[in-house]
GROMACS .gro file of C-alpha atoms in nm:
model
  343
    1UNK     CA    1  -4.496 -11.265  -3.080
    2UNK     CA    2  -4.131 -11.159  -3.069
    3UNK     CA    3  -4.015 -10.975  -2.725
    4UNK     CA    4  -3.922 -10.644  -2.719
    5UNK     CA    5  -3.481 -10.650  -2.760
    6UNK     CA    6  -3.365 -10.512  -2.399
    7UNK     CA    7  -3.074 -10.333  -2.310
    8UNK     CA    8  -2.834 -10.473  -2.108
    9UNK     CA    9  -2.882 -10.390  -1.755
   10UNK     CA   10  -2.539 -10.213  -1.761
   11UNK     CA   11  -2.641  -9.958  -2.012
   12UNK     CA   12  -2.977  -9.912  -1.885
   13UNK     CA   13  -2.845  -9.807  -1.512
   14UNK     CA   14  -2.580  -9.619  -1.680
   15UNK     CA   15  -2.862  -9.445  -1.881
   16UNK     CA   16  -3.060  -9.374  -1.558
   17UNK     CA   17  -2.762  -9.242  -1.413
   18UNK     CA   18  -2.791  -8.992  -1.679
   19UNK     CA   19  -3.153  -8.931  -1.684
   20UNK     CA   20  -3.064  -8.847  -1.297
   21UNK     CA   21  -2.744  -8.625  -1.405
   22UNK     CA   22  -2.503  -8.798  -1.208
   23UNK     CA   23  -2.284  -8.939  -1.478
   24UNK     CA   24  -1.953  -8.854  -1.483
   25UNK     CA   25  -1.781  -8.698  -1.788
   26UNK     CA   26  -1.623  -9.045  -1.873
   27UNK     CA   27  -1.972  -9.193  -1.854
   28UNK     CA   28  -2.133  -8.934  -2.046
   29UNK     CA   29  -1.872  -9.000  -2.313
   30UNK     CA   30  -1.933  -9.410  -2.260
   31UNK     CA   31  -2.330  -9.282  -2.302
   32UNK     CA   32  -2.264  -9.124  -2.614
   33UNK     CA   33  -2.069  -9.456  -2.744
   34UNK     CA   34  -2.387  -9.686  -2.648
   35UNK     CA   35  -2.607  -9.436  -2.807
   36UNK     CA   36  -2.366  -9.441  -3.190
   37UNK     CA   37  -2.352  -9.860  -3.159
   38UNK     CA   38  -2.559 -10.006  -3.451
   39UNK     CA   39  -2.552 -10.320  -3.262
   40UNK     CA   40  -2.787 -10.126  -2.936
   41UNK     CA   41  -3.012  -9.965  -3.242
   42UNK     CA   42  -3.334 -10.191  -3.188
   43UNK     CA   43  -3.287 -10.201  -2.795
   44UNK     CA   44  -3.245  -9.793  -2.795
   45UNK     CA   45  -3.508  -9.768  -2.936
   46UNK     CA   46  -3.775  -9.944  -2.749
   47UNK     CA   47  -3.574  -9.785  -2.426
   48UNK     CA   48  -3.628  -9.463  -2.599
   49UNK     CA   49  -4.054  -9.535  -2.686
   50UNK     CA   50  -4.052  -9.637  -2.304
   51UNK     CA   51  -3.918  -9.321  -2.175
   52UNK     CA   52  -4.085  -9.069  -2.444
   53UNK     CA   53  -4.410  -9.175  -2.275
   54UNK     CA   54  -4.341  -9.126  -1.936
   55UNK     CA   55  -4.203  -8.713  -2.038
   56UNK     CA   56  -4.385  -8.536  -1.776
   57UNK     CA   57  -4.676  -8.251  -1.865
   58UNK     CA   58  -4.422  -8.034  -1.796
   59UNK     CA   59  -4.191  -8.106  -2.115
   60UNK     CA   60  -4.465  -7.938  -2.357
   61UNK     CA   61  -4.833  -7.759  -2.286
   62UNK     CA   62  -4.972  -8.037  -2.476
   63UNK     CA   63  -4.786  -8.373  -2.425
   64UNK     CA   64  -5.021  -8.601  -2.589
   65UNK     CA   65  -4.945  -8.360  -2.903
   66UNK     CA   66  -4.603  -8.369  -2.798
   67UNK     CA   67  -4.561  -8.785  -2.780
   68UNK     CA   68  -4.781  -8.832  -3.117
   69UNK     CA   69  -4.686  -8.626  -3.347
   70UNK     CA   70  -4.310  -8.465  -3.258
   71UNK     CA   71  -4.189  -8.853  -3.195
   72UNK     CA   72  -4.361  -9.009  -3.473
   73UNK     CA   73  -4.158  -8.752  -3.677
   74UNK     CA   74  -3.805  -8.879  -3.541
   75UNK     CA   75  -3.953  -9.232  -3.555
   76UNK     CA   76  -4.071  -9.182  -3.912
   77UNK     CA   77  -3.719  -9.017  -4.009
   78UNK     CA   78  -3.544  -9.315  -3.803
   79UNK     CA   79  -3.787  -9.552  -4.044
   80UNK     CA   80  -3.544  -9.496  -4.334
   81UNK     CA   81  -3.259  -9.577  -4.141
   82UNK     CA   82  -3.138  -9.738  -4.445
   83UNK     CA   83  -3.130  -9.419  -4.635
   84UNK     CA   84  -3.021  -9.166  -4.384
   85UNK     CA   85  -2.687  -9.174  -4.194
   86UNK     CA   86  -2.732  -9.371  -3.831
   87UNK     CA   87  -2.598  -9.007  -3.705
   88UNK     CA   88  -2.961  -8.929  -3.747
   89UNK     CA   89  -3.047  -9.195  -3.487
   90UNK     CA   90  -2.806  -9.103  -3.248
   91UNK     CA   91  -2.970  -8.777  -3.279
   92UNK     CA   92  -3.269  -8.834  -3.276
   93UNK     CA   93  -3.179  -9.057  -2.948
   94UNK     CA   94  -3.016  -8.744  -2.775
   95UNK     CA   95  -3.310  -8.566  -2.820
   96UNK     CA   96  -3.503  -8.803  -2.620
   97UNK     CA   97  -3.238  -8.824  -2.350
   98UNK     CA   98  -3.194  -8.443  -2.314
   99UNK     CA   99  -3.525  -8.389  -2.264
  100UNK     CA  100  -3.555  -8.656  -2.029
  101UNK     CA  101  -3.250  -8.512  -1.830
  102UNK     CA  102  -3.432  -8.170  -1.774
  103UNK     CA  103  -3.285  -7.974  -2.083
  104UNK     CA  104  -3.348  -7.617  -2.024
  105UNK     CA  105  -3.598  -7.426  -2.136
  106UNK     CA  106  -3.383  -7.269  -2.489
  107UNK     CA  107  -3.220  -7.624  -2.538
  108UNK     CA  108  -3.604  -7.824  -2.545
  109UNK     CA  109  -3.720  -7.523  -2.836
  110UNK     CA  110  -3.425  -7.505  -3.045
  111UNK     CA  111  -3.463  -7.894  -3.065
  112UNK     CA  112  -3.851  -7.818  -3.172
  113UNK     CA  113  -3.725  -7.588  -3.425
  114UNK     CA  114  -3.518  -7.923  -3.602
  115UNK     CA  115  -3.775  -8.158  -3.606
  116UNK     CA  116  -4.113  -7.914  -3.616
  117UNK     CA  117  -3.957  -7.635  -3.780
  118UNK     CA  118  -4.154  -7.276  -3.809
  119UNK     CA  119  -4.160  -7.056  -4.052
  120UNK     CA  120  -4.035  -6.690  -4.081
  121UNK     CA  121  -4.264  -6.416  -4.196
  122UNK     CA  122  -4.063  -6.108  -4.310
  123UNK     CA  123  -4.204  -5.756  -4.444
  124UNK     CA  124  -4.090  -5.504  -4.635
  125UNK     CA  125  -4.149  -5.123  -4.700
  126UNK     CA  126  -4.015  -4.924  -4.986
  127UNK     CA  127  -3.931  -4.570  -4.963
  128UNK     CA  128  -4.247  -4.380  -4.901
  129UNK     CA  129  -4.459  -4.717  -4.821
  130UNK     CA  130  -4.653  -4.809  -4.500
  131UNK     CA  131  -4.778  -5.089  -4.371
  132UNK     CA  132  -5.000  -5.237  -4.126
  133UNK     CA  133  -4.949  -5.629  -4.044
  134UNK     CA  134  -5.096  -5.812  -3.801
  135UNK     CA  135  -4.928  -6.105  -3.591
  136UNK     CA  136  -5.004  -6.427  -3.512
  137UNK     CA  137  -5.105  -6.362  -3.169
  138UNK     CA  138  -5.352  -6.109  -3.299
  139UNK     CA  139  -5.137  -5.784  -3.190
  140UNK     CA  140  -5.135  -5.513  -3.471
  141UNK     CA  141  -4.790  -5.306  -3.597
  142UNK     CA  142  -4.754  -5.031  -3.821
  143UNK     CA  143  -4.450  -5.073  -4.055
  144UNK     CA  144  -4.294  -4.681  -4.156
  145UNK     CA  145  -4.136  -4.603  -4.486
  146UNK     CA  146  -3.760  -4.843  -4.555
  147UNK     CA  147  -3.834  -5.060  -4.266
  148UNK     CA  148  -3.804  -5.457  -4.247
  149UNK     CA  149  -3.993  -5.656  -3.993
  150UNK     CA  150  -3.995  -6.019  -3.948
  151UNK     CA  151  -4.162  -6.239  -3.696
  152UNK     CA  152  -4.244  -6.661  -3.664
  153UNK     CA  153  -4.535  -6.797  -3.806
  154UNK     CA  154  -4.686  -6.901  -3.465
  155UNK     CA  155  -4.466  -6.760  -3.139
  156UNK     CA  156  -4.374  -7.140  -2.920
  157UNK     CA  157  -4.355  -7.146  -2.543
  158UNK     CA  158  -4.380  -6.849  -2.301
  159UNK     CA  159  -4.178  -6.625  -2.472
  160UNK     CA  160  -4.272  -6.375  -2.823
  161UNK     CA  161  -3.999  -6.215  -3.021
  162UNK     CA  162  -3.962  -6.042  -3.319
  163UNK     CA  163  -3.713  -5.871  -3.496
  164UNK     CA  164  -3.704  -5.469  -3.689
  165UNK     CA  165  -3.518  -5.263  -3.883
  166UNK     CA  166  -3.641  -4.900  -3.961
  167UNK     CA  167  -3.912  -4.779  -3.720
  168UNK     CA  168  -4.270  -4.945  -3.647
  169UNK     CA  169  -4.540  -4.852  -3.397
  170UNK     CA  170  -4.726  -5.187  -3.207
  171UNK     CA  171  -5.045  -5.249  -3.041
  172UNK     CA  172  -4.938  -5.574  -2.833
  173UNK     CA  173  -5.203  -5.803  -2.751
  174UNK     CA  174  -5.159  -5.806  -2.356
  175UNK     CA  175  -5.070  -6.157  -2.224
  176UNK     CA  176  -4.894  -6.187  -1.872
  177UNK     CA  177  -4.785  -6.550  -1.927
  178UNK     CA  178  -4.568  -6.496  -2.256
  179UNK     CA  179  -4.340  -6.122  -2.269
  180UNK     CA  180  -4.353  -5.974  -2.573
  181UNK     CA  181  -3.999  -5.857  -2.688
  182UNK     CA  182  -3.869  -5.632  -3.041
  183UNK     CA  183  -3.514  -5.690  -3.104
  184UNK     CA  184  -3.316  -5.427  -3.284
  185UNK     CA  185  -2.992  -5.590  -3.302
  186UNK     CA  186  -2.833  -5.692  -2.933
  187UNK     CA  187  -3.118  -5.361  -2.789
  188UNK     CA  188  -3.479  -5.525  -2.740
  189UNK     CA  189  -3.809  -5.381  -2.589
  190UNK     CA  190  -3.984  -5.598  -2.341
  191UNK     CA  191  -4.342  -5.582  -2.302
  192UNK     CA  192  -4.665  -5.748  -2.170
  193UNK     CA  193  -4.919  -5.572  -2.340
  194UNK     CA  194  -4.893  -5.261  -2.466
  195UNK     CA  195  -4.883  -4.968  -2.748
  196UNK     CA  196  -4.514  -4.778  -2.852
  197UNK     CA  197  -4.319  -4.655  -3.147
  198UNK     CA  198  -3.980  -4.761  -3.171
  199UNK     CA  199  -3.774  -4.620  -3.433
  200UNK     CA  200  -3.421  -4.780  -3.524
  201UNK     CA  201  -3.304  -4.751  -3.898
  202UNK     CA  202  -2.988  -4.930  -3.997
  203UNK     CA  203  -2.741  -4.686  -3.959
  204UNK     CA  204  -2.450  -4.733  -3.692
  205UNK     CA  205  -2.454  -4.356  -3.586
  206UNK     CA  206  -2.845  -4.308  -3.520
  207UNK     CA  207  -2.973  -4.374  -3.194
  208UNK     CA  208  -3.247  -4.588  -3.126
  209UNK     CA  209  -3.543  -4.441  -3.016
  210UNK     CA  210  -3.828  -4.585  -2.795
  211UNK     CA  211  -4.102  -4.419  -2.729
  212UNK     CA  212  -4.445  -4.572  -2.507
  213UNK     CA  213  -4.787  -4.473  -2.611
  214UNK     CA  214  -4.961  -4.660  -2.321
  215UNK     CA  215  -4.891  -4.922  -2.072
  216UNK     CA  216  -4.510  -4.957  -1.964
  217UNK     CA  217  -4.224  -5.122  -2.144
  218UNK     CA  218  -3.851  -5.249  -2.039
  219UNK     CA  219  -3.569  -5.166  -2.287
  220UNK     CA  220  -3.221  -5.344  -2.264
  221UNK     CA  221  -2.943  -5.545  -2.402
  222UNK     CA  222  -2.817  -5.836  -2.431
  223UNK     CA  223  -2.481  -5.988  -2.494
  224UNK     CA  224  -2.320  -6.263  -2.681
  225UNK     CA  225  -2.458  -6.552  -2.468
  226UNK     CA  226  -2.791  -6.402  -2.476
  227UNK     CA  227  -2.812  -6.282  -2.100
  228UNK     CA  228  -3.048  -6.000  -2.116
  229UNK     CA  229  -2.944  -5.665  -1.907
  230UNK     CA  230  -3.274  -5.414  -1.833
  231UNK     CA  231  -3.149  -5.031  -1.838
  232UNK     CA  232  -3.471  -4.857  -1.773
  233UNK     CA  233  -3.808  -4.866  -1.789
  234UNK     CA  234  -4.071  -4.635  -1.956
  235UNK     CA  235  -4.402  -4.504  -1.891
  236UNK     CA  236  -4.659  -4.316  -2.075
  237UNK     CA  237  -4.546  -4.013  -2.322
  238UNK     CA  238  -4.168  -4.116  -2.198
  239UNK     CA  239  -3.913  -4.152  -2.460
  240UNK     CA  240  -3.586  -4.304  -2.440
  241UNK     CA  241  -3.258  -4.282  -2.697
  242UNK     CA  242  -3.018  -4.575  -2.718
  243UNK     CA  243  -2.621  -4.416  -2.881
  244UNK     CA  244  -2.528  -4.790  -3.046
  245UNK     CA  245  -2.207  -4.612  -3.140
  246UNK     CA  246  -2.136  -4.471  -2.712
  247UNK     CA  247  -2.384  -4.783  -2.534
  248UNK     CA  248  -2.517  -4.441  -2.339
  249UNK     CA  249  -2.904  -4.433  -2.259
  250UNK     CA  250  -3.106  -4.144  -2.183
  251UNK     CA  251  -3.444  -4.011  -2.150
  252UNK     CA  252  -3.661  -3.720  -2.205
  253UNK     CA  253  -4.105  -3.629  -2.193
  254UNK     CA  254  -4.264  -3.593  -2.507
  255UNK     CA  255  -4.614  -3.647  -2.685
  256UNK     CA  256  -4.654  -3.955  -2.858
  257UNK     CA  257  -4.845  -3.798  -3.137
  258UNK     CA  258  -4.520  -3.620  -3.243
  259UNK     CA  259  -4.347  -3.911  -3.272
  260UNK     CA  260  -4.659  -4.150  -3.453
  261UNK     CA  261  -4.770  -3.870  -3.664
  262UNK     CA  262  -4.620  -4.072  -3.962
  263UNK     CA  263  -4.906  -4.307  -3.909
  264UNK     CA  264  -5.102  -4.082  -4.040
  265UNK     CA  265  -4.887  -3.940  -4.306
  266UNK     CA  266  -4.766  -3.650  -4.122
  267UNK     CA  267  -4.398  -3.551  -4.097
  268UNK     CA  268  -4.357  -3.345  -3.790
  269UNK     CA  269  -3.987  -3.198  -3.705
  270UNK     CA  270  -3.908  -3.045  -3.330
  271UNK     CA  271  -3.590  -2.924  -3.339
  272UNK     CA  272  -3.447  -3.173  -3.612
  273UNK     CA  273  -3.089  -3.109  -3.733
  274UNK     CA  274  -3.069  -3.061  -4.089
  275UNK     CA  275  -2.903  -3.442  -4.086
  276UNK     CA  276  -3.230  -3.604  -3.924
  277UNK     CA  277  -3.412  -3.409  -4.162
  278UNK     CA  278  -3.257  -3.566  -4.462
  279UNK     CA  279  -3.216  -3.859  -4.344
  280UNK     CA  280  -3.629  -3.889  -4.291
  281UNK     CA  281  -3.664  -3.736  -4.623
  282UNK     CA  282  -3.458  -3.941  -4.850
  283UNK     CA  283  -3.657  -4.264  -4.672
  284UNK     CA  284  -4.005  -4.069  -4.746
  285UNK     CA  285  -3.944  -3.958  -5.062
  286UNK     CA  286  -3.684  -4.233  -5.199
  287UNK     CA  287  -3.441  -3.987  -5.299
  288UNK     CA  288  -3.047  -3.889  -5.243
  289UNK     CA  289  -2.993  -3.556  -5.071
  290UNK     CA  290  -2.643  -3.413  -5.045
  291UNK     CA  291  -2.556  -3.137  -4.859
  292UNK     CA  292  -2.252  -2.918  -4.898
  293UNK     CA  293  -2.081  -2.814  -4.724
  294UNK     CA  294  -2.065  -3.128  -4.573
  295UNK     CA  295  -2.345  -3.184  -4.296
  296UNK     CA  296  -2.039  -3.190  -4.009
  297UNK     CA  297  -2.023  -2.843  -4.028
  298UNK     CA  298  -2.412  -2.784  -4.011
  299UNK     CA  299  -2.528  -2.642  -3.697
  300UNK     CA  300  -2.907  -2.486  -3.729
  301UNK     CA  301  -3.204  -2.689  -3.655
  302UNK     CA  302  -3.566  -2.661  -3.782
  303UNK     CA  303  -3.945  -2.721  -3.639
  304UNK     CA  304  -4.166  -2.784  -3.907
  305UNK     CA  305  -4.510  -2.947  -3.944
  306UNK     CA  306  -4.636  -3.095  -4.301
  307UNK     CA  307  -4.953  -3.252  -4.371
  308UNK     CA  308  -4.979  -3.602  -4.530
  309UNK     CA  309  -4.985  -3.632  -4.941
  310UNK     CA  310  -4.751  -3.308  -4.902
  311UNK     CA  311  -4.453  -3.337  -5.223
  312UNK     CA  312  -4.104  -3.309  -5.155
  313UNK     CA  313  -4.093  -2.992  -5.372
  314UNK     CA  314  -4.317  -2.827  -5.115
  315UNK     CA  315  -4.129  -2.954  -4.838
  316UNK     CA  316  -3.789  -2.784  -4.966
  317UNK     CA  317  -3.998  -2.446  -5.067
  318UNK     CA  318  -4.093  -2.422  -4.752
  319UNK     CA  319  -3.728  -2.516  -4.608
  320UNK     CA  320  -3.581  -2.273  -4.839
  321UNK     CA  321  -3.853  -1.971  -4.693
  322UNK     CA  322  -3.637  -1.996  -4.363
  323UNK     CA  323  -3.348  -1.849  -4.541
  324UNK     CA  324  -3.095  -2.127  -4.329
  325UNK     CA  325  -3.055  -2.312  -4.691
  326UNK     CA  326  -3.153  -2.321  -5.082
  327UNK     CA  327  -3.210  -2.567  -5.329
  328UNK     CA  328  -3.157  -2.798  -5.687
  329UNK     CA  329  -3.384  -3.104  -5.756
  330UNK     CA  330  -3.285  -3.305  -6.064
  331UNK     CA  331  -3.506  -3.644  -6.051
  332UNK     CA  332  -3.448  -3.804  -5.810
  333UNK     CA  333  -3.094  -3.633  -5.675
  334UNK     CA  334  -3.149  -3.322  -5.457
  335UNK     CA  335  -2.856  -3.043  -5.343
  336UNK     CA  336  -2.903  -2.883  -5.076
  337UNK     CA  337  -2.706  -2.580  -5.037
  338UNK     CA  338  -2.705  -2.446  -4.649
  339UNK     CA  339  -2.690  -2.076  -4.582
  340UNK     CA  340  -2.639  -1.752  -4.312
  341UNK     CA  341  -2.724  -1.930  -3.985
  342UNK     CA  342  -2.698  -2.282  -4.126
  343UNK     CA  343  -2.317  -2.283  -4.129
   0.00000   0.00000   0.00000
């Protein structure tokens, strides 16, 4: 039977070296040369096969898994050598290396994402729809009207994150060992296991809004190299507001059924300006509302309660009772006209 093509002892103490991370940037560079050589192919390889199964436990919460199936995938891609560019060796090669050389924790998943990718899972609601999905690691969300949530198939390694636009409310399935974080743009919520509504449509000029139902959550941002910055922390009928627009924060008390009450097809309105108002109508309803004069000038607010199923006609009769505005519905366009202490 044929032996096994070796290395060179050169290259395979100037590999160690950089399993160790002691190479200089001149020998990292002479690494990468070895590593592109078509003449080292068969030898890199069986140095490669050598290493892969002596990865430590620590590389992946299953390494048999990790061995069989992730490497047979680069060696089954590195089979057709003769059809696929010998960059996808040298690749393929790195990977091996890196992970040898104690990539970090980010580095070691986005390489799992090339060669065992995972698929995203995005909802939708239309105007006036809800939703209730669950996730894959059995924690429950409820998607409001115009909102757009989208998650991974199966969350990898000790970390779960998902991603919203509009406003949701979750039940997180409590797990200590992996955090549980909603990103609304560069401002996430942080959790273990708990249940809160965060609302956050796509609009640069309206805050974010977090409130906590039970349990306690961590809100925060994080900047262009992903280092994440906590700004408070929230307990328990605790609400906090997020101005994208200022990068302020503050806080204030309030029951969590206000804020939910959409769940159960509720709109409820504490002291909304006649912009929030419309803005939560035209995503309930699916209509345009215009307001003249324009809504810069508006100053009143309104407190209001209306019980699910309830039309948008009956909404802006019962607006137009108050006597602070009056109003024209044509299909789907509305004018609202505001009046005495509305201007």
């Amino acid at each position: 039977m044929q032996e096994p093509v070796k290395l060179p002892t050169a290259i395979q103490d100037l590999l160690e070296k950089y399993l160790a991370g002691a190479c200089s940037p001149e020998e990292v560079r002479q690494v990468r040369k070895h590593m592109a050589d078509p003449a080292l192919e068969q030898a890199l390889d069986t140095f490669m096969q050598a290493k892969w199964a002596q990865l430590p436990e620590s590389i992946s919460d299953d390494r048999s898994v990790l061995s069989k199936e992730r490497y047979s995938r680069i060696q089954r891609r590195i089979g057709v050598r003769k059809t696929i560019p010998f960059s996808w060796y040298y690749a393929a090669a790195s990977v091996v290396l890196m992970l040898l050389a104690g990539a970090t924790y980010m580095f070691r998943h986005n390489v799992l994402d090339i060669i065992d990718p995972i698929e995203t899972i995005t909802y939708t609601t239309a105007p006036g729809q809800q939703l209730s999905v669950r996730l894959p690691d059995g924690s429950r969300v409820w998607m409001n009207t115009a909102s757009r949530l989208s998650f991974p198939e199966k969350f990898r390694g000790d970390t779960r994150h998902i991603y919203l636009s509009g406003e949701a409310f979750f039940e997180v399935a409590h797990d200590k060992k992996k955090p549980f974080f909603v990103h609304v743009d560069n401002f996430y919520t942080r959790v273990l296991g708990t249940s809160f509504n965060v609302k956050a449509y796509p609009h640069a000029d309206e805050p974010i809004y977090v409130t906590v139902a039970t349990g306690k959550v961590a809100v925060g941002v994080s900047d262009s190299l992903e280092h994440d910055r906590e700004l408070t922390r929230l307990t328990p009928n605790h609400r906090v507001l997020y101005d994208r627009m200022a990068h302020t924060i503050c806080g204030d008390s309030i029951a969590v059924g206000q804020v939910s009450a959409w769940r159960e097809g509720r709109l409820v309105f504490r002291q909304a300006t006649l912009p929030e108002m419309v803005l939560t109508l035209e995503r309930w309803y699916g209509v345009s509302i215009t307001v003249q004069p324009p809504m810069t000038s508006v100053t009143c607010s309104f407190t209001a309660e209306y019980y699910a199923g309830i039309s948008l006609h009956d909404v802006l009769e019962a607006l137009q009772i108050t006597g602070k505005i009056s109003y024209t519905m044509e299909g789907n366009t509305v004018v609202i006209q505001t009046q005495g202490s509305c201007r």
